[in-house]
Amino acid sequence: MTPQPRKESIVVLDNVYKYFPAIETIFGRSKAYIRAVDGVSLDIYEGEILGLVGESGSGKTTVARIVAGLLKPDSGRVLYRGFDIYSGKIPKHIRRKIQMIYQDPEVSLDPRYTVKQTIEEALRAAGRSTNETKDLVRSLGLSEDVLEKIPQQLSGGQKQRVAIARALAMRPDLLIADEPTSALDVSTRTQILNILLELNKSFGITIMIITHDLGVAAYMSDRIAVMYLGKIVEVGAAEEIIKEPRHPYTMALISSSPSASRLSKVNIKPIGEIASQINIPKGCRFHPRCPFAMEICRREEPPYFDVGDGHVSACWLHGGAPKT
Amino acid sequence: MSTRIAYTLYSLARMIREDRYFAAGFITILVVIILSAAASIISPYDPYKIDLINKLRGPSPEHPMGTDQLGRDLFTRILYGGRYTLFLSASAVLLALVIGLLVGTLSGYYKGWLDLIVQRFVDILMSFPSIILAIALATMLGYGLETLVIAVAIAESPFLIRVVRAAVISIRDLPYIEAVRLMGYGDLYVILRHVIPNIMYVVIPQVTLQMGSAILIIAALGFLGIGIKPPTPEWGSMLNEARAYLMDYPHLLIFPGLMIFLSIVSFNIVGESLKMRLDPKARSLIGSRSRLVWGLYRGGRRGLDERNTSY
Amino acid sequence: MSAILAIESLSIAYQTEKGLLRAVDNVDLRIEDREIVCLVGESGSGKTTVANTILRILPPNAIILDGRVLFEGVDLLNMEEEDMSKIRGRKINIVPQNPSTALNPILNIETQFCEFLKHKKGIRERDRCREIAIDLLGRVGIADPERVLKLYPHQLSGGMKQRVLIAIAISTSPRLLVADEPTSMLDATIQSQILDLLLDINRREGLSMLLITHDLGVAMSACNRIYVMYAGEIVESGSTERVISKPLHPYTIALIDNAFLSFKSQGIKRAVSGEPPNLIDLPSGCRFSSRCPMAFDKCVKERPNLVQRGIDSVRCFLYHDASA
């Protein structure tokens, strides 16, 4: 693994928190909170593909929405190209360069709009000519006869392509793909993933792909960040994370995924099930499921340890000096 | 746009063919509307023309529904009355729809304190039966066609506000709405172009159901003498006038009553059918199977009867 | 032969507005005693229809065109519903895809367990039922069965619910368990736990299993033999090891290649182009021909037969000569 040249950050998440009230009360404040994002700091580098991996309840989708500018965090800063996304000072034309692709193709497109209307709407928003609709649709491998169709008449893969075309109409610099293939069949999945890889390679679009599937993350990403219960537990170069994971949760995740475990030698089985996001365990949040849990894990939350080459892991097993 | 109209007509034709109840309700409404609109063509009589010589006649070839206590042709008065009853109800529901869309959308789209206040206000309105509310409002606002419409509209609006708000909340954070926001379009654009068109599938059936309820209120107000007053032929006020002759000349009550009954039932049937057809949630409630564990194992001869049929 | 289940030339169609949808076409499938067989296919391949046919829970618009389903030598399709209901839920049981909708939300686990035992085993005494339930819940790896019995479904996680349903399913000592995507709604780490449990139950209880899945990873880690379905047909079958390591049919080859992704640095995988055929208007030739990289003239014109060689079979003209 060659050390990666230090790249410029396009997005900086600085100690971001987002809690949701667990019970909605009419007056007064809720006492219990779902700690969806519980102190996340993360950089996305210009031109890279970053895979954000986690199970349901890890907070990965909340992070995606925060980066997209759709959900204001309770505290912490979110910078896009140096602008605070939530300050209101970010120019509109810069903010528009962040686009999203969603998980469920069934609700990604307005059911009443034809493909043509959907794409033209995006082109107009970007101040581009609607004559480009055809080229855009064709560039994603769709035939022109889909233009007059409504989403109901398209297959899942086609819908996802249209959603990508809509995002591309904005000429994005950052594409956030939230589980873009988990609703698709395996054979269609590769088609969509390849389109995203191509966009990254040819146009240099930075991509953050959110997925529960380590196999997808490995195939797509330059770097992988692993989330567990609202916190990032490990970040590093994709191959290193899969081949030499340092955090026990990452190891467990790899062992549980038949496709990722083919790429790695680690094999540990996690105990029990993911804890509730309301009552996050004290100390290390993974300790109740961790086969290596020690005394300190129950008491103190581990800091991030730098294990080399920008590979960071939050686990007491590393001992040594924490990353500053 | 024209394809959308064509599609709507096509769906309508299909519903009429496939759903007998819908067909019956829809055609009844259509007939009542056409008859009322064409009243002056169909009937040779003047609805206000008093003819005391021929008063209180039973149905006959000249007067298919007989005449009333002042000798006016009842059939003619029913036709003209339909104009008042239906037109006033429709206006009230339309106004209620505007209120419902405006308040419901704002409340559901922006949530927060605005929603809180609006919803408590709606709670208060809904805690009164709408007919009582309409009576109170109509009395308060004083007599007049406009005030009548406003009173009924206010009484009907909470239901529409609720339905609109719930529908808006269910779609406001869907990816396709969010994607438009990400493009930089403003809230007004998003609401008008994406939110409202996509909630019409719950709004249209509700509006139809409210029509039935509005007819009832208009007629009731007329009957109580708060709404349209005699001699204007409105079904409710006609009932009021006929009250004194209940025992001896029941046809004076039966015909207007029948019209009120038919219109309300028709609107309700059409509304329910539309709901069943357009709202997937309503449908799944009817069709849902038992969720008990052993319900998993419930089978049947389904699919087996047609076995070996040639294809 | 000791086949528990033998499906012979089964063809099923659904009556739809647009015409007859041929969901399952001429499917043969055998499950030997104590064997775990996987039926792998993407959405629309007809795998769930096969499962529903075995249990005779097809929707009303389904038409059985042809075929037999022999369970212990008796044709289930010719059986009276009365007799069938003695098999369904007793000798053949189900593990559902979505554990949340399979349990009644307003009854606690004990009530639901006893309801099932009353119906299927005639056990009416509450104490006796509780005893059995506690024993079974222990066998599916639930640590504190007494407590779980008192809980309601919403108090259990997805994985726990699936364990409860598996316990209910094995309560009648069935000969065959039909599991339709039993893990697809669960998180990766829970998924592997449930699969391990199913394997364990297969060994200890000595029952056979039909596992239906879209995920080759699941199939690989659980099954003795695999059947691959595409557009209503079996296109390949064989031992799991053979199918995964030496797939024959171009579709299987593509499926495996696409299911097990590699690292980004190792380059782009070739995606299968296009989409599966329309089951209402099927092509006259091989159903995979339009997407097949190896297709030749004959593939478009004629339909290949299933070529049998020992336990392996494949439906492709590439292998027709070899068998002749």
GROMACS .gro file of C-alpha atoms in nm, chain C residues 53-56 76 79-89 92:
model
   17
  688THR     CA    1  -4.664  -2.355  -0.461
  689ILE     CA    2  -4.505  -2.600  -0.220
  690LEU     CA    3  -4.711  -2.452   0.060
  691ARG     CA    4  -5.012  -2.400  -0.164
  711LEU     CA    5  -4.951  -3.186  -0.287
  714MET     CA    6  -5.459  -3.293  -0.233
  715GLU     CA    7  -5.778  -3.172  -0.070
  716GLU     CA    8  -5.729  -2.852   0.130
  717GLU     CA    9  -5.818  -3.040   0.448
  718ASP     CA   10  -5.531  -3.283   0.402
  719MET     CA   11  -5.300  -3.005   0.292
  720SER     CA   12  -5.364  -2.811   0.610
  721LYS     CA   13  -5.241  -3.115   0.802
  722ILE     CA   14  -4.911  -3.094   0.618
  723ARG     CA   15  -4.874  -2.719   0.607
  724GLY     CA   16  -4.761  -2.601   0.948
  727ILE     CA   17  -4.372  -2.834   0.606
   0.00000   0.00000   0.00000
